[in-house]
């Protein structure tokens, strides 16, 4: 690619992506509503509010790939979610349409299906069950991407990210952990295949105790290498969880216990 | 019921519901952003913008049932849809939660699945394929209802309305027609069953050439009586449609050909 | 048939069958552990404990069809169920094997699947979910029939009877009602088809709000004619049931609330 | 239509179609390898061997619809089947491609699935199980039609005809009977819909004891009206069939017992 | 665990479990109807007839886990099966209910599905097909566990054991072999997870030629390590089996050929 | 085996099989319509036109296994395909039936399903979608094998070969590559199992980006060892393909772009 835009570049996943995905394009354009580290070589840094269409339109100009990590990434007030994850997604897709429809990775989330119990194996064609307003906003984002694909041919990888951390740090992450290496190899495949379409992909490593079946995207040629079992001993040292705790019952974990935030 | 709120009461379906569903409650409270006919006996008429939370909260107070027809009902600008169908739905569900969680009928739409071809039979557990921003907003609304059901127990019937008209007036409506009688008998069953949950229901009459399988909600005890075949002769007098017309290819019909509206 | 054995002939369904199925065979042999009315023309009446193999063996001799309604038909102590529904079924199948393998109708029950919620549509290839020891004994009986079919070719119709009454007398029966006429026409078809195999059949009328899909046995040529909707007005006069009542939640109704009986 | 070609017009179904489908086109062109009755008004009669490409090409010229009943219609030698049903189908589709791709009805057969047992309900997406060389030739014909549809857009209705007779005349036909009225109403719908594609359709009336699920083509707007039950009494007077007879075991009936014919 | 009860401790699997699972609890309580080796350190040995409720009740007291290997483990007379596997299971579950509902592993069997052909891949939601009275008793046991789970919340792992031996010793075991190591690692996971529910699990190693799909219990975090291919060379030295032998045709192997035992 | 017949022995796969499968039988009989290398030790070489029944009959005599690679293996004229792949297959199966029904491997092809898109995962029970006359002839061959199995018990492995080459030489082969080693190990298992039946098997290596699910034939005990990823670097050096190229869109690749060949 000539220029890859990474939104949400001030967040943890964004920072990791900045570090590790530089080889994917001649220039990496980084954006966030929050301040970021200054631009290094082959980098452009642009602070931008996703709710501002003109700003987003400028941001997207000249990019031939977008890794959209931007917006709210946990349960927040409706106002914040509307701004970053509803209007923000609208703006991003309209800007993409106006600028040659660069391929997009949309960071969707396991919170689109958070209300499935942890003993159920999921495929991506099962109905969504969001666990809060954040999860709803990701259902919305997936719907936007699919509509732009059907109507205009815009391609998006809808990656339902599990828990993208250096290592699993609680019991639920034994199932949901998405290692940095596996994240990056997935990005490589998404931008490498000649035709992407608009698939939903579980963003998760090859965890023995995982819940999600990715066999429908074998054609991508992606095979995650990491397995949370490496860390089981360590994780099992954590205090045990009661059988009726939200993070034992539901795939979405503690998000299911979140209230509706008012501010 | 003591008091049934009907939103969107100035629209065509709203007017019909006002006329025919009076027997469902002691009082019918009617609401729209547009002006409505003055209140008749056992009626209350309250003009209200769904985007205004306080107004919606007051609207919902004292109601033990809601027929939510309000909001934008065709393809419009994102701004209008955000106001009526995103924020509006947020406000309605928050108001319902604050007011005893009256049972809700949410007027969803066939435009949640508009990009399925017309020769495919659908069940409600198949993935959505919205055909525009309006359809996206209905996917959003379904997600909101399901989250409030899972988290708080709020009950909603998600009725994906086909074409609710006096009679089918074009060829596509032979499949999608939802007669007024069948609409009303469905409303009766939804408010009669002791436990509703949050099912998706195809809002469609018993049309021979229909696309949608409602057998999963047989338990409701609803059986539509009307069949568009009654009107086939009449409809077939209309000029034929080319084989590649959007209203011949897609279940969502001409909505799939709508552009993104800017104003 | 020359001689049809009806077990459980002192029960309600047994009495009805005695009255209405006389035309199915030259002789009807009636049996129960309880006393029955004396034999009429073309009838034989034999009191018999199903737990006594020799008695059962004699009972089955000379019969070319068996309608097995015998055994315990509601939740009872394990001892009673073991005697009538476990050992009793063993005895019946061993006696059938010793006596030319007459075709059997086994009165199974909706209590084999009682723990499915009332808003789920069932096919007969879904796993069982018995709602008590009675339901367990019917799962057992179905397993016995299937083993005798696979191993010896014994044919059985496994009829999961809903509520076989003159008319539906509570709200749950709106879904489960199995009219006497429909029961009898099913028996006729079961004994008429040249090859039966060992199918599971929902014993239920054509109720609009029914839960069970019988399309897999269309080949039998049976089409139930009655519909509980005929009685809706009457049934809806009964006091309403709370949304969390066992007979609102579960297909097995109040059986799910039964304790384990000790005597 | 301007001109409808009916091949196999000297056969029983062909004669019936000649009589009853005259209203579908200004001109009916009739063809067979065997002699036919002379042309009536609005008719053209052309004797033609399907194995002769040039003849078939001429036959198809000027037609905007084809009802292809021609070729061998029962189990015969491989030579005859190759000539009429393999090469013949090749010739028909090449001729159609050369002549504007008129919409085709291909008379496929239940003998494509003859080795399914009679107690199994079938959908058209289940694998074929032909019961002889005739059935194989119909699997071949379906494959030809599907390839021409995928590659060139040629539309065909693949009608798997059950038993197209005036009335059911044996027990198996209780399931497979396809009445003349239902045949004709299906033809009308096939030629009326603006877009056909290449669906497989069970050619069967609304028989209570039927084996085949046509719900996937509800969109056609066809609803068969006849039911073999009308004739049950009459049919049941026939001598009973043993439980292991081919016409009791298999959907293909006696065809499964046919040998490989050598001349 | 404080105290793990192992029933059937005098059998082969029981002895192996005694040896290898000592680390799972402070105390291992061992029980069988047959004599066992005397108690070692941290062991309790109690001879007990499962058909005696009071004895079973005492056995279960003070246990917080049960590995139920007890009862008849091959085809036997109905009397023996009733005593050990019907009444015995009743007694165990009633005793568990009376004593705080310790988590149970129920040794179910592949003979619950023995009449599936060896070329079919199975999931646990397919209907059972028991291959004899032993298999029926295991269907019964699974039903008991599921009822106690639905009604009382009792948790059980229903492990359908294949062939739990030191190594595969015949050709069928190439598919069904369940190594001691894999057995033990499964037990560890079953007692480790905070919430178990009542899943059916195939008790089988990671055999290349296995028939059973365990992906639905990936969430357990169990991954079997052994593969019967290690022993193929050795096993293939055994005399070949005819293509129509019961142990070539059926998953249940020679059990399908067992008669009904009378003593 | 005593004698294994390999047809199509002059082709690439045939030559490889000749070299590597010599250990499968005492004698390898090699046949082709084209000249072959002279017979080595334990070899018989017989030139033969598959369209000549008497020649085929002689060819099959004395063989207890057949690897049928013969006939046309790419898109050709209908005449050539009829001769080699329709009549040729007829002759082979009639000869097999006349000569003790030796077990057959039928080289079917991915071109039976060539019109599935490359982002769809396939199981063998999905409908065929041939991509040309060659693919149609393979659908025909599979149907022939299945009919001979159902009617006469003839066993065949229907191996839908992907791309059987020394290594993947284009991007599509990353998914379809079938290594020589994996081909040979599959042949070994097919001729080793005591009962084969007539399964469809994907002939493909363990490629990460493969499209085809072979889990239904796990029971064979075959596990392919090679993975095209070994060659990814090399293959990715090839010039990229446009997103709408036939070999990017369709599983059948460039065959979908072939015209109907006339000579």
mmCIF file of N, CA, C and O in Angstrom, chain D residues 116-181:
data_model
loop_
_atom_site.group_PDB
_atom_site.id
_atom_site.type_symbol
_atom_site.label_atom_id
_atom_site.label_comp_id
_atom_site.label_asym_id
_atom_site.label_seq_id
_atom_site.Cartn_x
_atom_site.Cartn_y
_atom_site.Cartn_z
ATOM 1 N N UNK D 116 -33.666 -42.603 -2.208
ATOM 2 C CA UNK D 116 -34.014 -42.170 -0.853
ATOM 3 C C UNK D 116 -35.196 -43.018 -0.369
ATOM 4 O O UNK D 116 -36.104 -43.315 -1.147
ATOM 5 N N UNK D 117 -35.188 -43.393 0.910
ATOM 6 C CA UNK D 117 -36.320 -44.168 1.430
ATOM 7 C C UNK D 117 -37.586 -43.318 1.504
ATOM 8 O O UNK D 117 -37.514 -42.085 1.577
ATOM 9 N N UNK D 118 -38.721 -44.007 1.493
ATOM 10 C CA UNK D 118 -39.998 -43.297 1.425
ATOM 11 C C UNK D 118 -40.353 -42.583 2.728
ATOM 12 O O UNK D 118 -41.286 -41.786 2.739
ATOM 13 N N UNK D 119 -39.646 -42.873 3.786
ATOM 14 C CA UNK D 119 -39.973 -42.161 5.031
ATOM 15 C C UNK D 119 -39.057 -40.968 5.275
ATOM 16 O O UNK D 119 -38.975 -40.467 6.393
ATOM 17 N N UNK D 120 -38.411 -40.477 4.215
ATOM 18 C CA UNK D 120 -37.540 -39.311 4.373
ATOM 19 C C UNK D 120 -38.110 -38.125 3.611
ATOM 20 O O UNK D 120 -38.562 -38.252 2.472
ATOM 21 N N UNK D 121 -38.114 -36.967 4.245
ATOM 22 C CA UNK D 121 -38.587 -35.740 3.597
ATOM 23 C C UNK D 121 -37.401 -35.092 2.922
ATOM 24 O O UNK D 121 -36.336 -34.968 3.505
ATOM 25 N N UNK D 122 -37.581 -34.670 1.665
ATOM 26 C CA UNK D 122 -36.449 -34.156 0.896
ATOM 27 C C UNK D 122 -36.597 -32.671 0.585
ATOM 28 O O UNK D 122 -37.684 -32.181 0.294
ATOM 29 N N UNK D 123 -35.459 -32.004 0.608
ATOM 30 C CA UNK D 123 -35.359 -30.668 0.030
ATOM 31 C C UNK D 123 -34.476 -30.784 -1.215
ATOM 32 O O UNK D 123 -33.734 -31.758 -1.375
ATOM 33 N N UNK D 124 -34.545 -29.775 -2.067
ATOM 34 C CA UNK D 124 -33.839 -29.907 -3.346
ATOM 35 C C UNK D 124 -32.337 -29.703 -3.220
ATOM 36 O O UNK D 124 -31.618 -29.904 -4.197
ATOM 37 N N UNK D 125 -31.869 -29.296 -2.046
ATOM 38 C CA UNK D 125 -30.415 -29.142 -1.921
ATOM 39 C C UNK D 125 -29.743 -30.387 -1.352
ATOM 40 O O UNK D 125 -28.553 -30.348 -1.055
ATOM 41 N N UNK D 126 -30.480 -31.465 -1.240
ATOM 42 C CA UNK D 126 -29.864 -32.721 -0.812
ATOM 43 C C UNK D 126 -29.229 -33.415 -2.014
ATOM 44 O O UNK D 126 -29.669 -33.253 -3.145
ATOM 45 N N UNK D 127 -28.157 -34.185 -1.762
ATOM 46 C CA UNK D 127 -27.473 -34.848 -2.879
ATOM 47 C C UNK D 127 -28.410 -35.778 -3.667
ATOM 48 O O UNK D 127 -29.332 -36.357 -3.094
ATOM 49 N N UNK D 128 -28.163 -35.883 -4.943
ATOM 50 C CA UNK D 128 -28.961 -36.789 -5.769
ATOM 51 C C UNK D 128 -28.626 -38.241 -5.432
ATOM 52 O O UNK D 128 -27.563 -38.544 -4.901
ATOM 53 N N UNK D 129 -29.575 -39.131 -5.727
ATOM 54 C CA UNK D 129 -29.361 -40.579 -5.585
ATOM 55 C C UNK D 129 -30.105 -41.283 -6.705
ATOM 56 O O UNK D 129 -31.144 -41.944 -6.459
ATOM 57 N N UNK D 130 -29.580 -41.212 -7.919
ATOM 58 C CA UNK D 130 -30.318 -41.751 -9.061
ATOM 59 C C UNK D 130 -30.520 -43.255 -8.929
ATOM 60 O O UNK D 130 -29.713 -43.954 -8.330
ATOM 61 N N UNK D 131 -31.623 -43.739 -9.525
ATOM 62 C CA UNK D 131 -31.962 -45.152 -9.359
ATOM 63 C C UNK D 131 -31.765 -45.976 -10.634
ATOM 64 O O UNK D 131 -32.228 -47.121 -10.685
ATOM 65 N N UNK D 132 -31.082 -45.404 -11.628
ATOM 66 C CA UNK D 132 -30.812 -46.146 -12.859
ATOM 67 C C UNK D 132 -30.195 -45.205 -13.879
ATOM 68 O O UNK D 132 -29.922 -44.037 -13.577
ATOM 69 N N UNK D 133 -29.985 -45.700 -15.074
ATOM 70 C CA UNK D 133 -29.378 -44.850 -16.109
ATOM 71 C C UNK D 133 -30.289 -43.703 -16.512
ATOM 72 O O UNK D 133 -29.822 -42.616 -16.848
ATOM 73 N N UNK D 134 -31.593 -43.952 -16.446
ATOM 74 C CA UNK D 134 -32.518 -42.855 -16.735
ATOM 75 C C UNK D 134 -32.337 -41.734 -15.706
ATOM 76 O O UNK D 134 -32.176 -40.556 -16.050
ATOM 77 N N UNK D 135 -32.325 -42.112 -14.436
ATOM 78 C CA UNK D 135 -32.120 -41.126 -13.372
ATOM 79 C C UNK D 135 -30.783 -40.412 -13.518
ATOM 80 O O UNK D 135 -30.684 -39.192 -13.319
ATOM 81 N N UNK D 136 -29.744 -41.153 -13.865
ATOM 82 C CA UNK D 136 -28.428 -40.538 -14.094
ATOM 83 C C UNK D 136 -28.506 -39.487 -15.194
ATOM 84 O O UNK D 136 -27.935 -38.395 -15.094
ATOM 85 N N UNK D 137 -29.242 -39.823 -16.251
ATOM 86 C CA UNK D 137 -29.325 -38.871 -17.364
ATOM 87 C C UNK D 137 -30.032 -37.586 -16.939
ATOM 88 O O UNK D 137 -29.780 -36.509 -17.495
ATOM 89 N N UNK D 138 -30.919 -37.694 -15.948
ATOM 90 C CA UNK D 138 -31.607 -36.490 -15.469
ATOM 91 C C UNK D 138 -30.697 -35.683 -14.530
ATOM 92 O O UNK D 138 -30.745 -34.445 -14.519
ATOM 93 N N UNK D 139 -29.863 -36.369 -13.753
ATOM 94 C CA UNK D 139 -28.828 -35.655 -12.983
ATOM 95 C C UNK D 139 -27.932 -34.878 -13.955
ATOM 96 O O UNK D 139 -27.594 -33.705 -13.725
ATOM 97 N N UNK D 140 -27.569 -35.544 -15.031
ATOM 98 C CA UNK D 140 -26.758 -34.910 -16.079
ATOM 99 C C UNK D 140 -27.463 -33.676 -16.635
ATOM 100 O O UNK D 140 -26.881 -32.597 -16.751
ATOM 101 N N UNK D 141 -28.710 -33.824 -16.970
ATOM 102 C CA UNK D 141 -29.459 -32.700 -17.550
ATOM 103 C C UNK D 141 -29.530 -31.517 -16.592
ATOM 104 O O UNK D 141 -29.390 -30.358 -16.999
ATOM 105 N N UNK D 142 -29.740 -31.798 -15.317
ATOM 106 C CA UNK D 142 -29.766 -30.709 -14.335
ATOM 107 C C UNK D 142 -28.405 -30.007 -14.284
ATOM 108 O O UNK D 142 -28.332 -28.777 -14.184
ATOM 109 N N UNK D 143 -27.342 -30.808 -14.367
ATOM 110 C CA UNK D 143 -25.994 -30.223 -14.331
ATOM 111 C C UNK D 143 -25.752 -29.348 -15.553
ATOM 112 O O UNK D 143 -25.150 -28.268 -15.459
ATOM 113 N N UNK D 144 -26.224 -29.794 -16.703
ATOM 114 C CA UNK D 144 -26.080 -28.999 -17.926
ATOM 115 C C UNK D 144 -26.794 -27.658 -17.757
ATOM 116 O O UNK D 144 -26.222 -26.589 -18.030
ATOM 117 N N UNK D 145 -28.032 -27.723 -17.286
ATOM 118 C CA UNK D 145 -28.800 -26.485 -17.136
ATOM 119 C C UNK D 145 -28.101 -25.527 -16.178
ATOM 120 O O UNK D 145 -28.027 -24.319 -16.429
ATOM 121 N N UNK D 146 -27.581 -26.060 -15.075
ATOM 122 C CA UNK D 146 -26.934 -25.196 -14.088
ATOM 123 C C UNK D 146 -25.642 -24.587 -14.634
ATOM 124 O O UNK D 146 -25.347 -23.421 -14.372
ATOM 125 N N UNK D 147 -24.923 -25.357 -15.420
ATOM 126 C CA UNK D 147 -23.701 -24.791 -16.008
ATOM 127 C C UNK D 147 -24.049 -23.694 -17.011
ATOM 128 O O UNK D 147 -23.442 -22.617 -16.988
ATOM 129 N N UNK D 148 -25.046 -23.924 -17.848
ATOM 130 C CA UNK D 148 -25.431 -22.881 -18.811
ATOM 131 C C UNK D 148 -25.991 -21.642 -18.111
ATOM 132 O O UNK D 148 -25.878 -20.525 -18.624
ATOM 133 N N UNK D 149 -26.579 -21.834 -16.947
ATOM 134 C CA UNK D 149 -27.058 -20.680 -16.198
ATOM 135 C C UNK D 149 -25.890 -19.885 -15.614
ATOM 136 O O UNK D 149 -25.825 -18.658 -15.730
ATOM 137 N N UNK D 150 -24.938 -20.605 -15.011
ATOM 138 C CA UNK D 150 -23.804 -19.923 -14.382
ATOM 139 C C UNK D 150 -22.927 -19.242 -15.426
ATOM 140 O O UNK D 150 -22.430 -18.137 -15.228
ATOM 141 N N UNK D 151 -22.747 -19.912 -16.551
ATOM 142 C CA UNK D 151 -21.793 -19.408 -17.544
ATOM 143 C C UNK D 151 -22.416 -18.390 -18.496
ATOM 144 O O UNK D 151 -21.770 -17.428 -18.888
ATOM 145 N N UNK D 152 -23.673 -18.618 -18.859
ATOM 146 C CA UNK D 152 -24.273 -17.781 -19.918
ATOM 147 C C UNK D 152 -25.544 -17.049 -19.485
ATOM 148 O O UNK D 152 -26.065 -16.227 -20.235
ATOM 149 N N UNK D 153 -26.087 -17.422 -18.317
ATOM 150 C CA UNK D 153 -27.327 -16.773 -17.894
ATOM 151 C C UNK D 153 -28.582 -17.440 -18.418
ATOM 152 O O UNK D 153 -29.686 -16.932 -18.216
ATOM 153 N N UNK D 154 -28.435 -18.586 -19.091
ATOM 154 C CA UNK D 154 -29.604 -19.335 -19.566
ATOM 155 C C UNK D 154 -30.489 -19.721 -18.382
ATOM 156 O O UNK D 154 -30.002 -20.288 -17.415
ATOM 157 N N UNK D 155 -31.780 -19.426 -18.466
ATOM 158 C CA UNK D 155 -32.702 -19.779 -17.393
ATOM 159 C C UNK D 155 -33.421 -21.102 -17.662
ATOM 160 O O UNK D 155 -33.853 -21.354 -18.783
ATOM 161 N N UNK D 156 -33.522 -21.921 -16.616
ATOM 162 C CA UNK D 156 -34.240 -23.192 -16.730
ATOM 163 C C UNK D 156 -34.970 -23.487 -15.430
ATOM 164 O O UNK D 156 -34.405 -23.293 -14.354
ATOM 165 N N UNK D 157 -36.181 -23.976 -15.544
ATOM 166 C CA UNK D 157 -36.861 -24.571 -14.392
ATOM 167 C C UNK D 157 -36.629 -26.077 -14.457
ATOM 168 O O UNK D 157 -37.017 -26.724 -15.438
ATOM 169 N N UNK D 158 -35.986 -26.613 -13.436
ATOM 170 C CA UNK D 158 -35.680 -28.043 -13.386
ATOM 171 C C UNK D 158 -36.789 -28.727 -12.601
ATOM 172 O O UNK D 158 -36.744 -28.812 -11.366
ATOM 173 N N UNK D 159 -37.791 -29.205 -13.309
ATOM 174 C CA UNK D 159 -38.971 -29.753 -12.638
ATOM 175 C C UNK D 159 -38.819 -31.267 -12.484
ATOM 176 O O UNK D 159 -38.878 -32.018 -13.458
ATOM 177 N N UNK D 160 -38.610 -31.679 -11.241
ATOM 178 C CA UNK D 160 -38.494 -33.116 -10.961
ATOM 179 C C UNK D 160 -39.886 -33.723 -10.873
ATOM 180 O O UNK D 160 -40.490 -33.788 -9.793
ATOM 181 N N UNK D 161 -40.356 -34.180 -12.007
ATOM 182 C CA UNK D 161 -41.724 -34.657 -12.099
ATOM 183 C C UNK D 161 -41.890 -35.945 -11.301
ATOM 184 O O UNK D 161 -41.072 -36.852 -11.371
ATOM 185 N N UNK D 162 -42.973 -35.982 -10.492
ATOM 186 C CA UNK D 162 -43.313 -37.198 -9.760
ATOM 187 C C UNK D 162 -43.999 -38.173 -10.700
ATOM 188 O O UNK D 162 -43.353 -38.827 -11.519
ATOM 189 N N UNK D 163 -45.326 -38.235 -10.613
ATOM 190 C CA UNK D 163 -46.102 -39.118 -11.492
ATOM 191 C C UNK D 163 -47.205 -38.299 -12.119
ATOM 192 O O UNK D 163 -48.229 -38.051 -11.483
ATOM 193 N N UNK D 164 -46.984 -37.872 -13.353
ATOM 194 C CA UNK D 164 -47.932 -36.976 -14.017
ATOM 195 C C UNK D 164 -48.967 -37.801 -14.769
ATOM 196 O O UNK D 164 -48.747 -38.215 -15.912
ATOM 197 N N UNK D 165 -50.080 -38.062 -14.095
ATOM 198 C CA UNK D 165 -51.141 -38.898 -14.625
ATOM 199 C C UNK D 165 -52.493 -38.250 -14.310
ATOM 200 O O UNK D 165 -52.555 -37.335 -13.491
ATOM 201 N N UNK D 166 -53.503 -38.777 -14.942
ATOM 202 C CA UNK D 166 -54.844 -38.231 -14.689
ATOM 203 C C UNK D 166 -55.217 -38.378 -13.215
ATOM 204 O O UNK D 166 -55.872 -37.507 -12.647
ATOM 205 N N UNK D 167 -54.831 -39.472 -12.630
ATOM 206 C CA UNK D 167 -55.090 -39.712 -11.210
ATOM 207 C C UNK D 167 -54.085 -40.727 -10.689
ATOM 208 O O UNK D 167 -53.475 -41.434 -11.496
ATOM 209 N N UNK D 168 -53.916 -40.821 -9.406
ATOM 210 C CA UNK D 168 -52.978 -41.816 -8.879
ATOM 211 C C UNK D 168 -53.519 -43.223 -9.093
ATOM 212 O O UNK D 168 -54.677 -43.477 -8.765
ATOM 213 N N UNK D 169 -52.695 -44.093 -9.645
ATOM 214 C CA UNK D 169 -53.198 -45.446 -9.937
ATOM 215 C C UNK D 169 -52.435 -46.534 -9.176
ATOM 216 O O UNK D 169 -52.673 -47.720 -9.404
ATOM 217 N N UNK D 170 -51.558 -46.161 -8.296
ATOM 218 C CA UNK D 170 -51.026 -47.154 -7.360
ATOM 219 C C UNK D 170 -50.671 -46.440 -6.061
ATOM 220 O O UNK D 170 -50.773 -45.213 -5.959
ATOM 221 N N UNK D 171 -50.249 -47.199 -5.052
ATOM 222 C CA UNK D 171 -50.061 -46.634 -3.721
ATOM 223 C C UNK D 171 -48.916 -45.618 -3.682
ATOM 224 O O UNK D 171 -49.006 -44.598 -2.987
ATOM 225 N N UNK D 172 -47.856 -45.901 -4.394
ATOM 226 C CA UNK D 172 -46.751 -44.959 -4.380
ATOM 227 C C UNK D 172 -47.168 -43.592 -4.949
ATOM 228 O O UNK D 172 -46.707 -42.537 -4.502
ATOM 229 N N UNK D 173 -48.052 -43.620 -5.928
ATOM 230 C CA UNK D 173 -48.492 -42.347 -6.523
ATOM 231 C C UNK D 173 -49.292 -41.486 -5.555
ATOM 232 O O UNK D 173 -49.503 -40.290 -5.838
ATOM 233 N N UNK D 174 -49.758 -42.071 -4.459
ATOM 234 C CA UNK D 174 -50.379 -41.224 -3.441
ATOM 235 C C UNK D 174 -49.398 -40.131 -3.004
ATOM 236 O O UNK D 174 -49.802 -39.018 -2.667
ATOM 237 N N UNK D 175 -48.118 -40.444 -3.035
ATOM 238 C CA UNK D 175 -47.089 -39.462 -2.659
ATOM 239 C C UNK D 175 -46.595 -38.660 -3.851
ATOM 240 O O UNK D 175 -46.241 -37.491 -3.715
ATOM 241 N N UNK D 176 -46.552 -39.271 -5.031
ATOM 242 C CA UNK D 176 -45.845 -38.669 -6.165
ATOM 243 C C UNK D 176 -46.766 -38.041 -7.213
ATOM 244 O O UNK D 176 -46.268 -37.423 -8.161
ATOM 245 N N UNK D 177 -48.047 -38.202 -7.055
ATOM 246 C CA UNK D 177 -48.983 -37.745 -8.090
ATOM 247 C C UNK D 177 -48.833 -36.252 -8.382
ATOM 248 O O UNK D 177 -48.784 -35.422 -7.478
ATOM 249 N N UNK D 178 -48.783 -35.957 -9.671
ATOM 250 C CA UNK D 178 -48.702 -34.568 -10.155
ATOM 251 C C UNK D 178 -49.859 -34.392 -11.120
ATOM 252 O O UNK D 178 -49.822 -34.889 -12.250
ATOM 253 N N UNK D 179 -50.896 -33.728 -10.664
ATOM 254 C CA UNK D 179 -52.109 -33.637 -11.485
ATOM 255 C C UNK D 179 -51.868 -32.766 -12.710
ATOM 256 O O UNK D 179 -50.985 -31.901 -12.717
ATOM 257 N N UNK D 180 -52.660 -32.970 -13.725
ATOM 258 C CA UNK D 180 -52.548 -32.162 -14.943
ATOM 259 C C UNK D 180 -52.781 -30.681 -14.649
ATOM 260 O O UNK D 180 -52.070 -29.804 -15.147
ATOM 261 N N UNK D 181 -53.776 -30.401 -13.803
ATOM 262 C CA UNK D 181 -54.037 -28.996 -13.462
ATOM 263 C C UNK D 181 -52.829 -28.363 -12.779
ATOM 264 O O UNK D 181 -52.452 -27.226 -13.094
#
